[in-house]
XYZ file of N, CA, C and O in Angstrom:
500
model
N 117.090 151.369 81.569
C 115.495 152.100 80.083
C 116.345 152.019 79.174
O 117.285 153.373 78.347
N 115.758 151.463 77.843
C 116.051 151.847 76.450
C 115.278 153.030 75.997
O 114.199 153.386 76.622
N 116.122 153.614 74.635
C 115.145 154.888 74.836
C 114.759 154.736 73.423
O 114.366 155.675 72.674
N 114.950 153.580 72.877
C 114.173 153.378 71.722
C 114.987 153.520 70.622
O 115.037 152.884 69.597
N 116.470 153.867 70.448
C 117.320 153.929 70.006
C 118.609 152.979 69.998
O 119.244 152.662 69.349
N 119.078 152.388 71.820
C 119.755 151.246 71.869
C 119.337 149.828 71.052
O 118.009 149.810 70.787
N 120.176 149.589 70.739
C 120.352 148.127 69.584
C 120.427 146.738 70.766
O 121.620 147.172 71.388
N 119.766 146.310 70.568
C 119.932 145.058 71.926
C 120.844 144.279 71.637
O 121.001 143.788 69.853
N 121.775 143.524 72.163
C 122.537 142.433 71.511
C 121.782 141.047 71.446
O 120.743 140.809 71.820
N 122.262 140.311 70.582
C 121.453 138.981 70.501
C 121.363 137.945 71.658
O 120.276 137.817 72.403
N 122.259 138.421 72.997
C 121.866 138.203 74.430
C 120.005 138.759 74.736
O 119.852 138.364 75.908
N 120.325 139.728 74.176
C 118.794 140.717 74.262
C 118.851 141.688 75.382
O 118.106 142.425 75.844
N 120.294 142.299 75.559
C 120.735 142.902 76.478
C 120.918 144.269 75.806
O 121.777 144.311 74.715
N 121.180 145.067 75.838
C 122.209 146.227 75.418
C 124.231 146.160 75.840
O 123.771 145.332 77.042
N 124.715 146.699 75.190
C 126.095 147.000 74.954
C 126.447 147.251 77.013
O 125.806 148.044 77.485
N 127.121 146.604 77.227
C 127.697 146.777 78.673
C 128.310 147.837 78.694
O 129.389 148.542 77.612
N 128.804 148.569 79.475
C 129.432 150.249 79.825
C 130.947 149.393 79.707
O 131.613 148.763 79.550
N 131.679 150.492 78.420
C 132.643 149.881 77.669
C 133.824 151.129 77.605
O 133.213 152.741 77.034
N 134.768 151.663 77.457
C 135.765 152.546 77.120
C 135.857 152.718 75.286
O 134.968 152.161 74.682
N 136.688 153.479 74.487
C 136.333 154.052 73.333
C 137.587 152.660 72.519
O 137.137 152.404 71.415
N 138.196 152.007 73.076
C 138.919 150.697 72.558
C 138.425 148.853 72.682
O 138.707 148.201 72.717
N 137.107 149.438 73.393
C 136.229 148.336 74.107
C 134.967 148.379 73.378
O 134.785 149.350 73.095
N 134.331 147.696 73.117
C 133.299 147.002 72.741
C 131.914 147.053 73.139
O 131.004 147.227 73.114
N 131.803 146.570 74.298
C 130.833 146.157 75.240
C 130.297 145.103 75.002
O 129.100 145.238 75.519
N 130.731 143.863 74.420
C 129.989 143.024 74.149
C 131.305 141.771 73.506
O 132.583 142.104 73.093
N 130.751 140.555 73.997
C 131.626 139.498 73.024
C 131.100 139.001 71.908
O 129.868 138.787 72.230
N 131.610 138.087 71.111
C 131.490 137.409 69.942
C 131.143 135.979 69.997
O 132.726 135.790 70.394
N 130.623 134.910 70.395
C 131.147 133.966 70.403
C 131.076 133.047 68.476
O 131.315 134.504 67.364
N 131.387 131.950 68.486
C 131.829 131.313 67.806
C 130.526 131.475 66.087
O 131.480 131.152 65.389
N 129.668 131.600 66.873
C 128.593 131.647 65.860
C 128.226 133.349 64.960
O 127.426 133.524 64.573
N 129.257 133.962 65.505
C 129.056 135.493 65.024
C 128.051 136.299 66.062
O 127.656 137.598 65.854
N 127.202 135.921 67.384
C 126.352 136.292 67.981
C 127.292 136.961 69.246
O 127.937 137.045 69.544
N 126.383 138.526 69.331
C 126.719 138.833 69.843
C 126.557 139.199 71.684
O 124.636 139.109 71.731
N 127.165 139.336 72.695
C 126.541 139.037 74.178
C 127.244 139.954 75.163
O 128.675 140.071 74.708
N 126.689 140.722 75.425
C 126.955 141.696 76.736
C 128.085 140.677 77.604
O 127.804 139.906 77.618
N 128.751 142.209 78.469
C 129.558 140.979 79.013
C 128.911 140.076 80.398
O 129.771 139.164 80.416
N 128.225 140.250 81.164
C 127.296 139.714 81.933
C 126.977 137.978 81.283
O 127.438 137.325 82.104
N 126.642 137.911 80.450
C 126.185 137.617 79.923
C 127.081 136.542 79.009
O 127.613 134.728 78.924
N 128.450 136.838 78.930
C 129.991 136.494 78.319
C 130.114 135.702 79.486
O 130.561 133.896 79.595
N 130.519 136.291 80.746
C 130.130 135.651 82.026
C 129.409 133.701 82.509
O 129.946 133.242 83.022
N 128.226 134.261 82.554
C 127.067 133.617 82.260
C 127.412 132.108 81.301
O 127.269 131.044 81.950
N 127.684 132.182 80.297
C 128.434 131.194 79.400
C 130.010 130.623 79.615
O 129.730 129.493 79.386
N 130.704 131.297 79.890
C 131.780 130.747 80.579
C 131.436 129.708 82.011
O 132.471 128.931 81.917
N 130.719 130.061 81.998
C 130.816 129.838 83.738
C 129.484 127.999 83.301
O 130.686 127.053 83.828
N 128.878 128.318 82.626
C 127.793 126.770 81.604
C 128.769 126.346 81.000
O 129.129 125.092 81.403
N 130.098 126.707 80.201
C 131.223 125.781 79.679
C 131.989 125.159 80.278
O 132.308 123.941 80.262
N 132.545 126.053 81.367
C 132.866 125.555 82.252
C 132.732 124.429 83.531
O 133.348 123.110 83.237
N 131.498 124.484 83.911
C 131.237 123.235 84.483
C 130.071 122.055 83.479
O 131.001 120.642 84.240
N 130.449 122.141 82.565
C 129.786 121.431 81.438
C 131.223 120.644 80.441
O 131.410 119.565 80.233
N 132.293 121.559 80.276
C 133.805 120.670 80.079
C 134.617 120.455 81.115
O 135.331 119.556 80.469
N 134.785 120.849 82.163
C 135.936 120.787 83.336
C 137.235 121.109 82.352
O 138.803 121.375 82.668
N 137.111 122.305 80.909
C 138.033 123.453 80.622
C 137.720 124.671 80.714
O 136.404 124.713 80.377
N 138.614 125.607 80.311
C 138.501 126.835 79.570
C 139.815 127.723 79.652
O 140.906 126.886 79.486
N 139.821 128.216 78.803
C 141.563 129.233 78.611
C 140.680 130.323 78.750
O 139.594 131.217 78.253
N 141.302 130.774 79.626
C 141.339 132.323 80.412
C 142.302 133.520 80.749
O 142.962 132.759 80.041
N 142.101 133.661 81.494
C 143.828 134.737 81.626
C 143.437 134.971 83.485
O 143.434 134.964 84.310
N 145.440 134.701 83.795
C 145.739 135.385 85.105
C 146.158 136.411 84.842
O 147.438 137.124 84.117
N 145.573 137.372 85.833
C 146.022 138.677 86.078
C 146.205 139.000 87.398
O 145.593 137.892 87.968
N 146.426 139.663 88.250
C 146.241 140.461 89.154
C 145.171 141.835 89.075
O 145.547 142.340 88.364
N 144.526 141.752 90.454
C 143.412 142.842 91.120
C 144.198 144.055 91.318
O 145.566 143.928 91.700
N 143.312 145.069 92.058
C 144.427 146.130 92.415
C 144.648 146.064 93.248
O 145.751 146.739 93.328
N 144.972 144.490 94.581
C 145.822 144.378 95.332
C 146.881 144.401 95.275
O 147.663 143.608 96.184
N 146.857 143.404 93.547
C 147.925 142.798 93.235
C 148.196 141.100 93.344
O 148.833 140.615 93.692
N 147.169 141.099 94.383
C 146.164 139.029 93.978
C 145.816 138.752 92.859
O 145.537 139.497 92.081
N 147.211 137.319 92.855
C 145.970 136.629 91.114
C 144.340 136.177 91.293
O 144.166 135.831 92.548
N 144.262 136.402 89.961
C 142.830 135.704 89.886
C 142.602 135.660 88.527
O 143.914 135.790 87.780
N 141.781 134.733 88.278
C 141.760 134.004 87.366
C 139.885 134.978 86.088
O 139.575 135.484 86.857
N 140.570 135.223 84.938
C 139.022 136.370 84.414
C 138.823 135.734 83.619
O 139.886 134.917 82.701
N 137.424 136.247 82.708
C 137.874 136.424 81.294
C 137.858 137.534 80.377
O 138.590 138.029 81.420
N 137.666 137.664 78.913
C 138.665 138.130 78.642
C 137.693 139.932 79.031
O 138.455 140.602 78.837
N 136.529 140.109 79.462
C 135.594 141.311 79.742
C 136.419 141.580 81.136
O 136.045 142.570 81.629
N 136.541 140.549 81.742
C 136.665 140.582 83.102
C 135.691 140.765 84.105
O 135.363 141.215 85.188
N 134.707 140.241 83.516
C 133.400 139.539 84.275
C 132.426 138.809 84.866
O 132.022 138.605 85.975
N 134.467 137.896 84.790
C 134.014 136.840 85.448
C 135.534 136.418 86.493
O 136.163 137.019 85.218
N 135.369 136.318 87.315
C 136.671 136.765 88.562
C 136.593 136.020 89.906
O 135.541 135.470 90.242
N 137.667 134.626 89.411
C 137.742 133.530 90.790
C 138.709 134.132 91.335
O 140.160 134.124 90.504
N 138.947 134.086 92.647
C 139.913 133.723 93.070
C 141.109 133.033 93.643
O 140.731 131.798 93.434
N 142.716 132.995 93.063
C 143.370 131.928 92.972
C 144.167 131.875 94.524
O 144.358 133.069 95.034
N 144.405 130.696 95.142
C 144.771 130.522 96.400
C 146.095 129.786 96.437
O 145.971 130.086 97.260
N 147.030 129.769 95.175
C 147.617 129.357 95.164
C 148.650 129.487 93.943
O 147.866 128.796 93.422
N 150.035 130.180 93.967
C 150.747 130.393 92.634
C 151.988 129.577 92.878
O 152.499 130.175 94.135
N 152.668 129.469 91.639
C 154.174 129.191 91.665
C 154.700 129.172 90.399
O 153.960 129.013 89.381
N 155.866 129.540 90.072
C 155.731 130.838 89.040
C 157.423 129.305 88.991
O 158.545 129.789 90.094
N 157.832 128.614 87.828
C 159.305 128.764 87.441
C 159.629 129.816 86.330
O 159.056 129.711 85.448
N 161.067 129.848 85.882
C 161.598 130.498 85.069
C 161.598 129.726 83.526
O 161.812 130.287 82.844
N 162.132 128.721 83.725
C 161.906 127.396 82.151
C 161.274 126.933 82.615
O 160.980 125.408 82.633
N 159.822 127.216 82.479
C 158.433 126.275 81.705
C 158.404 126.145 79.946
O 157.878 126.234 79.855
N 158.473 125.068 79.958
C 158.315 124.747 78.529
C 159.151 124.472 77.882
O 159.214 124.697 75.865
N 160.707 124.750 78.049
C 161.760 125.368 77.192
C 162.022 127.250 76.547
O 160.925 127.175 76.894
N 163.420 126.543 75.911
C 163.483 128.189 75.570
C 163.410 129.613 76.140
O 163.064 130.328 76.133
N 163.738 128.912 77.393
C 163.887 130.542 78.492
C 162.043 130.742 78.901
O 162.363 131.882 79.886
N 160.983 130.013 78.292
C 160.021 131.405 78.792
C 159.401 130.740 80.218
O 159.426 129.408 80.382
N 159.119 131.752 80.976
C 158.341 131.236 82.209
C 156.815 130.595 82.166
O 156.152 130.712 81.132
N 156.740 129.509 83.340
C 155.673 128.944 83.233
C 155.172 129.458 84.632
O 155.655 129.506 86.433
N 153.731 129.643 84.956
C 153.253 130.016 85.694
C 151.725 129.360 85.938
O 150.866 128.994 85.457
N 151.705 128.779 87.422
C 151.087 127.270 87.723
C 149.913 128.036 88.672
O 151.011 128.968 89.536
N 148.397 127.888 88.700
C 147.648 128.708 89.933
C 146.459 127.649 89.767
O 146.217 127.039 89.078
N 146.322 127.189 91.422
C 145.158 127.281 91.920
C 144.387 127.772 92.179
O 144.358 128.363 92.655
N 142.952 127.876 91.722
C 141.491 128.377 92.216
C 140.708 127.542 92.370
O 140.095 126.211 91.605
N 139.410 127.824 92.776
C 138.295 127.431 93.280
C 137.620 128.266 92.141
O 137.324 128.742 91.931
N 136.293 126.974 90.817
C 135.979 127.022 89.651
C 134.667 127.574 90.139
O 134.247 127.385 91.592
N 134.321 127.454 89.433
C 132.301 128.066 89.701
C 131.645 126.751 89.905
O 130.028 126.752 90.365
N 132.268 125.637 89.699
C 131.350 124.578 90.542
C 131.926 124.299 91.410
O 131.363 123.027 92.177
N 132.880 125.134 92.521
C 133.081 124.524 94.039
C 134.340 123.450 93.819
O 134.767 123.304 94.815
N 134.636 122.989 92.755
C 135.677 122.185 92.514
C 137.316 122.523 92.660
O 137.269 124.007 91.774
N 138.146 122.279 92.672
C 139.759 122.942 92.425
C 139.746 122.282 91.386
O 139.816 121.510 90.102
N 140.634 123.732 90.815
C 141.301 123.913 89.096
C 142.507 124.195 89.054
O 142.992 124.539 90.336
N 142.985 124.212 87.837
C 144.664 123.963 87.527
C 144.534 125.008 86.679
O 143.829 124.480 85.510
N 145.380 126.285 86.308
C 145.441 127.238 85.161
C 147.503 127.094 84.646
O 148.031 127.014 85.932
N 147.601 127.503 84.080
C 149.156 126.950 83.317
C 148.962 127.868 82.511
O 148.112 128.383 81.359
N 149.679 129.075 82.344
C 150.382 130.475 81.482
C 151.756 130.129 81.738
O 152.821 130.061 82.123
N 152.017 130.758 80.301
C 153.470 130.365 79.750
C 153.559 131.465 78.751
O 152.887 132.044 78.073
N 154.667 131.941 79.192
C 155.380 133.295 78.507
C 155.029 134.211 78.828
O 154.927 134.318 80.584
N 155.261 135.200 77.995
C 155.006 137.311 78.317
C 153.731 137.444 78.114
O 153.456 138.372 77.664
N 152.409 136.277 78.377
C 151.041 137.009 78.342
C 150.312 136.122 79.445
O 150.663 135.856 80.538
N 149.498 136.486 79.308
C 148.231 136.349 80.276
C 147.315 135.171 79.981
O 146.246 134.818 80.893
N 147.581 134.393 79.067
C 146.596 133.063 78.685
C 146.688 132.267 79.827
O 147.787 131.951 80.121
N 145.893 131.346 80.119
C 146.191 130.429 81.472
C 144.824 129.261 80.601
O 143.935 129.577 80.256
N 145.714 128.125 80.388
C 144.818 127.357 80.164
C 144.527 126.092 81.357
O 145.251 126.093 82.230
N 143.078 126.034 81.661
C 142.327 125.765 82.587
C 141.847 124.201 82.755
O 141.180 124.406 81.858
N 142.095 123.734 83.840
C 141.189 122.784 83.613
C 140.637 122.345 84.645
O 141.078 122.273 86.312
N 139.622 121.188 85.439
C 139.127 121.126 86.749
C 140.146 120.045 86.882
O 139.816 118.601 86.097
N 140.019 119.845 88.125
C 141.114 118.516 89.264
C 140.107 117.231 88.925
O 138.879 117.374 89.307
N 140.859 116.470 89.183
C 140.027 114.968 89.515
C 139.846 114.953 90.637
O 140.801 115.147 91.657
N 138.701 114.255 91.544
C 138.668 114.183 93.023
C 138.011 114.938 93.554
O 137.032 115.279 93.394
C-alpha cells in the first residue's frame, strides 16, 4: 500500500526493493523509469518481437549458468555451455550458451572476454 509520499515510476509502480548501490528501477531509451518486474516484461516482449537481446550470462547460487536481464528480474535456464579460451582473437575467452527463450524456442548466447554481457538470438527452426 502506498503511503501518499511514495512516488510512482512511469510504469505505474513504486521502486522495486533494492540495495544502497542500486536504484530500484530501470530506465528505457526515452528516459522513462520502470520497476524491475516491468523491466522483465519489456525484455520478454522485445525478445519475442525481435528474436535478439543483449542480456547477461551469470551463475545462480548453485553454480548453474543462467541468462538474466540487468536487475535479475528475468532468469532463463541455460541447458548447455561451451567455453573456448581463444574466442575472437587477442586471447579472449568465448562462452557459448544455449537456453530456452520466453517464447519456448531455442536461443543461443555468446559472451566474450571477462564480463557477463551476452549477445543472444533466437535460433531458426
